[in-house]
Amino acid sequence: MQLQEYINRRLADGRIASDVATIINHLADAAIAITQTIRVSGIEKDLGAETGAANADGDEQKALDVMAEEIIITHLKNTATSHILSEEQDAPIATGQDGKVMVAIDPLDGSSNIAVNVTVGTIFSLMPRQDAPVACAGRDQLAAGFFTYGPQTTLIFAFASDTAPQCFILDERHNQFIAMGGAVEIPPETKEYAINAAYSEHWFAPVREWMGHVLAGHDGAYGKPYRMRWVGSMVADAWRIFQRGGVFLYPGDNRKGYADGRLRLVYEANPISFLVEKAGGMAINGCEDILDLQPQSLHQRTPVILGAKQEITRLKALHYQYR
Ligand code: P6P
C-alpha cells in the first residue's frame, strides 16, 4: 500500500483531519527531495562540510542541515502549518498561514555522520497551534515520526488516533513510500542496548547501577548476556529498536551542560517517545514519562531513556530509588 492510500483511508475513517494528512504528505515529498540531495552529496557538493555557523543549541551546522531545513520549509509553506519550530532556528517561524497545526522539526538528525556515510534522518512532530507558539506536551501531539536516509530511505510515523506506528520504505524507482510490515510493536524484553559508553565515568548512579547488572551478564541481576549498539544517530538507533527491539539511552550526566543530556525535548525526544509508547514501549527522563513533560522552551534538553518496557521499568525504579 502506498503512503497516499494509507493516509486517505485514515481520512475516510474520519480518524485524522485533512490539515494533518496534507502536512504528512508534504513532509514525505520533502524527504524524497532530501534523499535526492543526499544521493549527490560528495559528488556535486560536500554536504557534510561545516557552514561555519552554529544552531541555537551550539551544534555546528553542516551544509545538509541548512539544505534539509530549506527543503522542508518550502514544502510546508503549501500547507496549513501556522508555525515551524526548527532545531536550526532560535525561535519559531510564523509561516503566515492561518493554520491550526504547528510542526516541530529536526531537519537533519545526526548530521555529523554525513561526512562518513552513516544513516541520518529527519524527525517531525505535529502539534495543535498555540497562541504563544511554545510546544505542547508530547502526549498532545497530533502526529509524529521520522525519516531515515541510509541504505534505504524509510519512514515511521503515527497519528494520535493510531494504536501503533506504521513503517514505509521509499521505492526510489517511482518516488513512492510503500508500507512495510504491519503495526510496529517493541517486544517488552531485550538483550540489546544503545548508549555512548565513552561517558560512563560521568553517569549518575541509576544508569551506572543498571549498566553494572547488564555487563554482569549471566551472573548479574538480570541473568542474561546483552549486546551493545551505538550509531551516533538517534534516528538510526531508534529505527533499529522499532525493527528488532532494544533500549536507547542518552541520560543526563555530570559533564558541564549535560545534566539533562544532549537531546532536545520538542523535536527529538517527544516525536520518538510518541512512537515508542504507541509501539508498547516506554520513554522516560528518569522518573517521569517524557510525553508528560511540559516544554518550557524550544531547545530545552531532556534525558532520553526509551524502548523495551521491562528494561525501562527497571531503569525507572532505579531512578526512584536514587532520587
Ligand atoms: P554523542 C546526533 O548529533 C545526536 O543528536 C543524536 O542523533 C545521537 O544519538 C547523539 O547526538 C550522539 O551523541 O554524544 O554520542 O555524539
mmCIF file of C-alpha atoms and ligand atoms in Angstrom:
data_model
loop_
_atom_site.group_PDB
_atom_site.id
_atom_site.type_symbol
_atom_site.label_atom_id
_atom_site.label_comp_id
_atom_site.label_asym_id
_atom_site.label_seq_id
_atom_site.Cartn_x
_atom_site.Cartn_y
_atom_site.Cartn_z
ATOM 1 C CA MET A 1 0.000 0.000 0.000
ATOM 2 C CA GLN A 2 1.325 3.452 -0.910
ATOM 3 C CA LEU A 3 1.547 6.172 1.759
ATOM 4 C CA GLN A 4 -1.082 8.273 -0.007
ATOM 5 C CA GLU A 5 -3.623 5.412 0.127
ATOM 6 C CA TYR A 6 -2.764 4.706 3.802
ATOM 7 C CA ILE A 7 -3.442 8.342 4.661
ATOM 8 C CA ASN A 8 -6.601 8.505 2.546
ATOM 9 C CA ARG A 9 -8.015 5.527 4.459
ATOM 10 C CA ARG A 10 -7.438 7.366 7.737
ATOM 11 C CA LEU A 11 -9.157 10.428 6.258
ATOM 12 C CA ALA A 12 -12.101 8.344 5.041
ATOM 13 C CA ASP A 13 -12.437 6.801 8.510
ATOM 14 C CA GLY A 14 -12.599 10.292 9.998
ATOM 15 C CA ARG A 15 -9.621 9.486 12.231
ATOM 16 C CA ILE A 16 -7.456 12.401 11.072
ATOM 17 C CA ALA A 17 -8.017 15.989 9.966
ATOM 18 C CA SER A 18 -7.268 16.942 6.366
ATOM 19 C CA ASP A 19 -4.705 19.547 7.541
ATOM 20 C CA VAL A 20 -2.691 16.790 9.240
ATOM 21 C CA ALA A 21 -2.963 14.499 6.213
ATOM 22 C CA THR A 22 -1.713 17.242 3.885
ATOM 23 C CA ILE A 23 1.264 18.029 6.120
ATOM 24 C CA ILE A 24 2.376 14.375 6.302
ATOM 25 C CA ASN A 25 2.145 14.092 2.511
ATOM 26 C CA HIS A 26 4.230 17.245 2.060
ATOM 27 C CA LEU A 27 6.812 16.069 4.598
ATOM 28 C CA ALA A 28 7.100 12.847 2.586
ATOM 29 C CA ASP A 29 7.698 14.874 -0.580
ATOM 30 C CA ALA A 30 10.361 16.871 1.281
ATOM 31 C CA ALA A 31 12.040 13.618 2.391
ATOM 32 C CA ILE A 32 12.157 12.452 -1.238
ATOM 33 C CA ALA A 33 13.860 15.732 -2.184
ATOM 34 C CA ILE A 34 16.329 15.369 0.704
ATOM 35 C CA THR A 35 17.054 11.792 -0.391
ATOM 36 C CA GLN A 36 17.861 13.015 -3.893
ATOM 37 C CA THR A 37 20.104 15.740 -2.442
ATOM 38 C CA ILE A 38 21.979 13.230 -0.275
ATOM 39 C CA ARG A 39 22.478 10.875 -3.224
ATOM 40 C CA VAL A 40 24.639 13.526 -4.914
ATOM 41 C CA SER A 41 26.287 14.639 -1.656
ATOM 42 C CA GLY A 42 30.046 14.462 -2.012
ATOM 43 C CA ILE A 43 29.678 14.439 -5.796
ATOM 44 C CA GLU A 44 28.295 17.888 -6.549
ATOM 45 C CA LYS A 45 28.865 19.437 -3.098
ATOM 46 C CA ASP A 46 30.301 18.286 0.255
ATOM 47 C CA LEU A 47 27.081 18.417 2.282
ATOM 48 C CA GLY A 48 28.908 17.254 5.391
ATOM 49 C CA ALA A 49 31.032 20.379 5.299
ATOM 50 C CA GLU A 50 30.608 22.800 8.183
ATOM 51 C CA THR A 51 28.951 26.093 7.269
ATOM 52 C CA GLY A 52 30.926 27.944 9.919
ATOM 53 C CA ALA A 53 27.678 28.706 11.754
ATOM 54 C CA ALA A 54 26.075 27.042 14.754
ATOM 55 C CA ASN A 55 22.448 26.467 15.579
ATOM 56 C CA ALA A 56 20.656 27.843 18.636
ATOM 57 C CA ASP A 57 21.906 24.992 20.784
ATOM 58 C CA GLY A 58 25.511 25.455 19.674
ATOM 59 C CA ASP A 59 25.689 22.476 17.307
ATOM 60 C CA GLU A 60 27.959 23.124 14.303
ATOM 61 C CA GLN A 61 25.739 23.439 11.214
ATOM 62 C CA LYS A 62 26.518 21.282 8.195
ATOM 63 C CA ALA A 63 25.556 22.236 4.645
ATOM 64 C CA LEU A 64 22.916 19.492 4.583
ATOM 65 C CA ASP A 65 21.379 20.739 7.860
ATOM 66 C CA VAL A 66 20.640 24.038 6.120
ATOM 67 C CA MET A 67 19.535 22.464 2.821
ATOM 68 C CA ALA A 68 17.246 19.949 4.531
ATOM 69 C CA GLU A 69 15.598 22.701 6.547
ATOM 70 C CA GLU A 70 15.100 24.840 3.413
ATOM 71 C CA ILE A 71 13.509 21.908 1.576
ATOM 72 C CA ILE A 72 11.131 21.163 4.461
ATOM 73 C CA ILE A 73 10.131 24.808 4.987
ATOM 74 C CA THR A 74 9.427 25.193 1.262
ATOM 75 C CA HIS A 75 7.190 22.103 1.275
ATOM 76 C CA LEU A 76 5.368 23.116 4.461
ATOM 77 C CA LYS A 77 4.553 26.563 3.133
ATOM 78 C CA ASN A 78 1.947 24.917 0.885
ATOM 79 C CA THR A 79 0.127 23.525 3.915
ATOM 80 C CA ALA A 80 -1.943 24.729 6.892
ATOM 81 C CA THR A 81 1.167 24.883 9.080
ATOM 82 C CA SER A 82 0.985 28.044 11.191
ATOM 83 C CA HIS A 83 4.467 27.809 12.746
ATOM 84 C CA ILE A 84 7.617 25.786 12.148
ATOM 85 C CA LEU A 85 9.714 25.066 15.256
ATOM 86 C CA SER A 86 13.123 24.049 13.947
ATOM 87 C CA GLU A 87 16.299 22.852 15.631
ATOM 88 C CA GLU A 88 18.152 25.221 13.309
ATOM 89 C CA GLN A 89 16.215 28.362 14.313
ATOM 90 C CA ASP A 90 16.393 30.410 17.524
ATOM 91 C CA ALA A 91 12.622 30.932 17.524
ATOM 92 C CA PRO A 92 9.525 29.519 15.782
ATOM 93 C CA ILE A 93 8.972 30.588 12.166
ATOM 94 C CA ALA A 94 5.490 32.065 11.566
ATOM 95 C CA THR A 95 4.528 30.915 8.064
ATOM 96 C CA GLY A 96 1.708 33.427 7.689
ATOM 97 C CA GLN A 97 -0.719 30.545 7.089
ATOM 98 C CA ASP A 98 -3.878 30.711 9.198
ATOM 99 C CA GLY A 99 -3.448 27.030 10.033
ATOM 100 C CA LYS A 100 -4.297 25.021 13.139
ATOM 101 C CA VAL A 101 -1.108 22.933 13.164
ATOM 102 C CA MET A 102 2.446 23.701 14.297
ATOM 103 C CA VAL A 103 5.286 21.483 13.056
ATOM 104 C CA ALA A 104 8.467 20.910 15.045
ATOM 105 C CA ILE A 105 11.395 19.516 13.060
ATOM 106 C CA ASP A 106 14.918 18.282 13.438
ATOM 107 C CA PRO A 107 15.658 18.723 9.735
ATOM 108 C CA LEU A 108 18.705 16.509 9.792
ATOM 109 C CA ASP A 109 19.397 14.446 12.895
ATOM 110 C CA GLY A 110 22.900 13.012 13.144
ATOM 111 C CA SER A 111 24.401 15.415 10.612
ATOM 112 C CA SER A 112 27.922 14.818 11.944
ATOM 113 C CA ASN A 113 27.583 11.394 10.291
ATOM 114 C CA ILE A 114 27.020 12.692 6.745
ATOM 115 C CA ALA A 115 30.742 13.010 6.004
ATOM 116 C CA VAL A 116 31.266 9.334 6.919
ATOM 117 C CA ASN A 117 28.221 7.929 5.093
ATOM 118 C CA VAL A 118 26.294 6.895 8.209
ATOM 119 C CA THR A 119 22.484 6.987 8.359
ATOM 120 C CA VAL A 120 20.925 10.360 9.209
ATOM 121 C CA GLY A 121 17.287 11.436 9.301
ATOM 122 C CA THR A 122 14.502 13.986 9.692
ATOM 123 C CA ILE A 123 12.333 13.994 12.824
ATOM 124 C CA PHE A 124 8.918 15.691 12.887
ATOM 125 C CA SER A 125 6.161 16.474 15.377
ATOM 126 C CA LEU A 126 2.714 17.883 14.523
ATOM 127 C CA MET A 127 1.055 19.839 17.347
ATOM 128 C CA PRO A 128 -2.104 21.882 17.824
ATOM 129 C CA ARG A 129 -1.487 25.581 17.187
ATOM 130 C CA GLN A 130 -0.973 27.531 20.426
ATOM 131 C CA ASP A 131 -1.105 31.329 20.784
ATOM 132 C CA ALA A 132 2.406 31.646 22.105
ATOM 133 C CA PRO A 133 3.945 29.023 19.825
ATOM 134 C CA VAL A 134 5.588 27.089 22.600
ATOM 135 C CA ALA A 135 5.282 23.358 22.055
ATOM 136 C CA CYS A 136 2.566 21.261 23.695
ATOM 137 C CA ALA A 137 3.326 18.300 25.925
ATOM 138 C CA GLY A 138 4.323 15.284 23.869
ATOM 139 C CA ARG A 139 1.168 13.401 24.786
ATOM 140 C CA ASP A 140 -0.883 16.057 22.920
ATOM 141 C CA GLN A 141 0.871 15.659 19.567
ATOM 142 C CA LEU A 142 -1.427 15.220 16.547
ATOM 143 C CA ALA A 143 1.105 13.005 14.762
ATOM 144 C CA ALA A 144 4.852 12.335 14.889
ATOM 145 C CA GLY A 145 7.511 10.346 13.109
ATOM 146 C CA PHE A 146 10.880 10.328 11.430
ATOM 147 C CA PHE A 147 12.583 9.542 8.124
ATOM 148 C CA THR A 148 15.928 7.773 7.889
ATOM 149 C CA TYR A 149 18.321 8.373 4.974
ATOM 150 C CA GLY A 150 20.539 5.299 4.896
ATOM 151 C CA PRO A 151 20.896 2.274 2.611
ATOM 152 C CA GLN A 152 17.159 2.846 2.240
ATOM 153 C CA THR A 153 15.019 5.899 2.885
ATOM 154 C CA THR A 154 12.364 4.900 5.388
ATOM 155 C CA LEU A 155 9.517 6.498 7.322
ATOM 156 C CA ILE A 156 7.869 5.534 10.576
ATOM 157 C CA PHE A 157 5.001 7.605 11.946
ATOM 158 C CA ALA A 158 1.712 7.500 13.821
ATOM 159 C CA PHE A 159 -1.366 9.692 14.081
ATOM 160 C CA ALA A 160 -2.769 10.437 17.550
ATOM 161 C CA SER A 161 -5.721 8.134 16.768
ATOM 162 C CA ASP A 162 -3.459 5.212 15.777
ATOM 163 C CA THR A 163 -2.880 2.321 18.158
ATOM 164 C CA ALA A 164 0.538 1.564 16.631
ATOM 165 C CA PRO A 165 3.108 3.181 14.310
ATOM 166 C CA GLN A 166 3.451 2.102 10.672
ATOM 167 C CA CYS A 167 6.662 1.841 8.636
ATOM 168 C CA PHE A 168 7.241 2.710 4.982
ATOM 169 C CA ILE A 169 10.156 2.346 2.581
ATOM 170 C CA LEU A 170 10.868 4.678 -0.348
ATOM 171 C CA ASP A 171 10.744 2.988 -3.732
ATOM 172 C CA GLU A 172 13.239 5.316 -5.439
ATOM 173 C CA ARG A 173 12.333 3.922 -8.847
ATOM 174 C CA HIS A 174 8.920 5.561 -8.576
ATOM 175 C CA ASN A 175 9.465 8.013 -5.682
ATOM 176 C CA GLN A 176 6.692 6.353 -3.699
ATOM 177 C CA PHE A 177 6.658 5.393 0.002
ATOM 178 C CA ILE A 178 5.368 1.810 0.319
ATOM 179 C CA ALA A 179 4.057 0.307 3.577
ATOM 180 C CA MET A 180 6.344 -2.342 5.075
ATOM 181 C CA GLY A 181 5.316 -4.851 7.743
ATOM 182 C CA GLY A 182 2.287 -4.412 9.936
ATOM 183 C CA ALA A 183 1.680 -2.426 13.091
ATOM 184 C CA VAL A 184 5.000 -1.862 14.865
ATOM 185 C CA GLU A 185 5.460 -3.400 18.318
ATOM 186 C CA ILE A 186 8.527 -3.200 20.602
ATOM 187 C CA PRO A 187 8.966 -6.530 22.482
ATOM 188 C CA PRO A 188 8.870 -5.943 26.263
ATOM 189 C CA GLU A 189 12.167 -7.779 26.817
ATOM 190 C CA THR A 190 15.504 -7.279 25.084
ATOM 191 C CA LYS A 191 19.209 -8.127 25.098
ATOM 192 C CA GLU A 192 20.266 -5.089 23.038
ATOM 193 C CA TYR A 193 21.025 -1.607 24.344
ATOM 194 C CA ALA A 194 22.302 1.624 22.819
ATOM 195 C CA ILE A 195 24.319 4.078 24.897
ATOM 196 C CA ASN A 196 27.560 6.004 24.376
ATOM 197 C CA ALA A 197 29.691 4.114 26.888
ATOM 198 C CA ALA A 198 32.512 6.664 26.488
ATOM 199 C CA TYR A 199 30.688 8.792 29.060
ATOM 200 C CA SER A 200 30.388 6.065 31.702
ATOM 201 C CA GLU A 201 32.625 7.964 34.153
ATOM 202 C CA HIS A 202 30.054 10.798 34.046
ATOM 203 C CA TRP A 203 26.853 8.785 34.514
ATOM 204 C CA PHE A 204 24.685 9.229 37.581
ATOM 205 C CA ALA A 205 24.025 6.298 39.955
ATOM 206 C CA PRO A 206 20.814 4.836 38.426
ATOM 207 C CA VAL A 207 22.353 4.349 34.967
ATOM 208 C CA ARG A 208 25.649 3.162 36.449
ATOM 209 C CA GLU A 209 23.840 0.531 38.545
ATOM 210 C CA TRP A 210 21.702 -0.623 35.602
ATOM 211 C CA MET A 211 24.797 -0.916 33.393
ATOM 212 C CA GLY A 212 26.541 -2.904 36.126
ATOM 213 C CA HIS A 213 23.772 -5.518 36.076
ATOM 214 C CA VAL A 214 23.739 -5.540 32.259
ATOM 215 C CA LEU A 215 27.514 -6.008 31.932
ATOM 216 C CA ALA A 216 27.460 -8.788 34.570
ATOM 217 C CA GLY A 217 25.590 -10.906 32.030
ATOM 218 C CA HIS A 218 24.534 -14.377 33.197
ATOM 219 C CA ASP A 219 25.949 -13.701 36.700
ATOM 220 C CA GLY A 220 24.168 -10.378 37.030
ATOM 221 C CA ALA A 221 20.777 -9.478 38.482
ATOM 222 C CA TYR A 222 19.212 -9.645 35.010
ATOM 223 C CA GLY A 223 20.724 -13.068 34.356
ATOM 224 C CA LYS A 224 21.414 -12.779 30.640
ATOM 225 C CA PRO A 225 24.105 -11.542 28.244
ATOM 226 C CA TYR A 226 23.439 -8.300 26.328
ATOM 227 C CA ARG A 227 24.930 -6.726 23.212
ATOM 228 C CA MET A 228 25.548 -3.029 22.560
ATOM 229 C CA ARG A 229 24.958 -0.847 19.523
ATOM 230 C CA TRP A 230 25.657 2.920 19.217
ATOM 231 C CA VAL A 231 25.333 4.568 15.796
ATOM 232 C CA GLY A 232 25.656 8.166 16.958
ATOM 233 C CA SER A 233 22.493 8.968 15.023
ATOM 234 C CA MET A 234 19.349 8.742 17.138
ATOM 235 C CA VAL A 235 17.081 8.031 14.169
ATOM 236 C CA ALA A 236 19.251 5.040 13.194
ATOM 237 C CA ASP A 237 19.277 3.608 16.720
ATOM 238 C CA ALA A 238 15.537 4.260 17.076
ATOM 239 C CA TRP A 239 14.719 2.667 13.709
ATOM 240 C CA ARG A 240 16.593 -0.490 14.802
ATOM 241 C CA ILE A 241 14.586 -0.608 18.036
ATOM 242 C CA PHE A 242 11.299 -0.391 16.086
ATOM 243 C CA GLN A 243 12.510 -3.232 13.848
ATOM 244 C CA ARG A 244 14.021 -5.649 16.383
ATOM 245 C CA GLY A 245 13.530 -4.200 19.874
ATOM 246 C CA GLY A 246 16.034 -2.837 22.357
ATOM 247 C CA VAL A 247 16.602 0.217 24.509
ATOM 248 C CA PHE A 248 18.249 3.588 23.821
ATOM 249 C CA LEU A 249 19.758 5.788 26.498
ATOM 250 C CA TYR A 250 21.076 9.303 26.291
ATOM 251 C CA PRO A 251 20.860 10.087 30.020
ATOM 252 C CA GLY A 252 21.907 13.198 31.840
ATOM 253 C CA ASP A 253 25.449 13.077 33.176
ATOM 254 C CA ASN A 254 27.878 15.252 35.163
ATOM 255 C CA ARG A 255 29.611 16.792 32.158
ATOM 256 C CA LYS A 256 29.180 20.583 32.077
ATOM 257 C CA GLY A 257 25.905 21.365 30.305
ATOM 258 C CA TYR A 258 24.801 17.710 30.165
ATOM 259 C CA ALA A 259 22.703 17.444 33.346
ATOM 260 C CA ASP A 260 19.742 16.916 31.022
ATOM 261 C CA GLY A 261 21.708 15.029 28.396
ATOM 262 C CA ARG A 262 22.081 16.152 24.795
ATOM 263 C CA LEU A 263 18.765 15.501 23.103
ATOM 264 C CA ARG A 264 16.052 18.126 22.717
ATOM 265 C CA LEU A 265 12.570 17.523 24.080
ATOM 266 C CA VAL A 266 10.377 19.201 21.454
ATOM 267 C CA TYR A 267 11.763 17.900 18.149
ATOM 268 C CA GLU A 268 13.751 14.789 19.108
ATOM 269 C CA ALA A 269 12.511 13.162 22.334
ATOM 270 C CA ASN A 270 8.780 13.890 22.024
ATOM 271 C CA PRO A 271 8.224 12.584 18.469
ATOM 272 C CA ILE A 272 10.188 9.367 19.057
ATOM 273 C CA SER A 273 8.686 8.828 22.529
ATOM 274 C CA PHE A 274 5.209 9.215 20.967
ATOM 275 C CA LEU A 275 6.018 6.320 18.611
ATOM 276 C CA VAL A 276 7.649 4.230 21.356
ATOM 277 C CA GLU A 277 4.560 4.378 23.600
ATOM 278 C CA LYS A 278 2.264 3.549 20.663
ATOM 279 C CA ALA A 279 4.513 0.548 19.941
ATOM 280 C CA GLY A 280 4.077 -0.722 23.520
ATOM 281 C CA GLY A 281 7.369 0.589 24.856
ATOM 282 C CA MET A 282 8.178 3.235 27.459
ATOM 283 C CA ALA A 283 10.039 6.552 27.247
ATOM 284 C CA ILE A 284 11.263 8.310 30.396
ATOM 285 C CA ASN A 285 13.591 11.083 31.511
ATOM 286 C CA GLY A 286 14.375 9.104 34.666
ATOM 287 C CA CYS A 287 11.382 9.325 36.973
ATOM 288 C CA GLU A 288 8.812 10.761 34.545
ATOM 289 C CA ASP A 289 7.277 9.803 31.205
ATOM 290 C CA ILE A 290 8.764 12.104 28.557
ATOM 291 C CA LEU A 291 5.334 12.662 26.985
ATOM 292 C CA ASP A 292 4.063 14.216 30.221
ATOM 293 C CA LEU A 293 6.768 16.926 30.313
ATOM 294 C CA GLN A 294 5.518 20.465 29.556
ATOM 295 C CA PRO A 295 8.104 22.158 27.317
ATOM 296 C CA GLN A 296 9.297 25.499 28.721
ATOM 297 C CA SER A 297 11.473 26.480 25.773
ATOM 298 C CA LEU A 298 12.032 25.384 22.180
ATOM 299 C CA HIS A 299 15.526 23.936 22.595
ATOM 300 C CA GLN A 300 15.323 22.545 26.099
ATOM 301 C CA ARG A 301 17.047 19.215 26.579
ATOM 302 C CA THR A 302 15.849 16.100 28.336
ATOM 303 C CA PRO A 303 17.435 12.825 29.334
ATOM 304 C CA VAL A 304 16.081 10.122 26.995
ATOM 305 C CA ILE A 305 15.707 6.502 28.146
ATOM 306 C CA LEU A 306 13.330 4.551 25.905
ATOM 307 C CA GLY A 307 12.386 1.189 24.435
ATOM 308 C CA ALA A 308 11.558 -2.251 25.828
ATOM 309 C CA LYS A 309 9.130 -1.982 28.714
ATOM 310 C CA GLN A 310 10.904 -4.450 31.052
ATOM 311 C CA GLU A 311 14.267 -2.607 30.911
ATOM 312 C CA ILE A 312 12.724 0.863 31.122
ATOM 313 C CA THR A 313 10.671 -0.251 34.139
ATOM 314 C CA ARG A 314 13.927 -1.364 35.805
ATOM 315 C CA LEU A 315 15.585 1.974 34.977
ATOM 316 C CA LYS A 316 12.601 3.968 36.254
ATOM 317 C CA ALA A 317 12.684 2.038 39.548
ATOM 318 C CA LEU A 318 16.422 2.752 39.895
ATOM 319 C CA HIS A 319 15.840 6.483 39.304
ATOM 320 C CA TYR A 320 13.152 6.496 42.003
ATOM 321 C CA GLN A 321 15.476 4.595 44.337
ATOM 322 C CA TYR A 322 18.169 7.268 43.987
ATOM 323 C CA ARG A 323 16.096 10.430 43.679
HETATM 324 P P1 P6P B 1 27.198 11.603 21.015
HETATM 325 C C1 P6P B 1 23.412 13.427 16.816
HETATM 326 O O1 P6P B 1 24.278 14.559 16.921
HETATM 327 C C2 P6P B 1 22.646 13.318 18.133
HETATM 328 O O2 P6P B 1 21.903 14.471 18.357
HETATM 329 C C3 P6P B 1 21.773 12.075 18.119
HETATM 330 O O3 P6P B 1 21.253 11.785 16.868
HETATM 331 C C4 P6P B 1 22.714 10.989 18.618
HETATM 332 O O4 P6P B 1 22.052 9.899 19.243
HETATM 333 C C5 P6P B 1 23.584 11.751 19.614
HETATM 334 O O5 P6P B 1 23.569 13.131 19.206
HETATM 335 C C6 P6P B 1 25.012 11.270 19.619
HETATM 336 O O6 P6P B 1 25.663 11.942 20.658
HETATM 337 O O7 P6P B 1 27.430 12.319 22.335
HETATM 338 O O8 P6P B 1 27.316 10.101 21.129
HETATM 339 O O9 P6P B 1 27.997 12.155 19.867
#
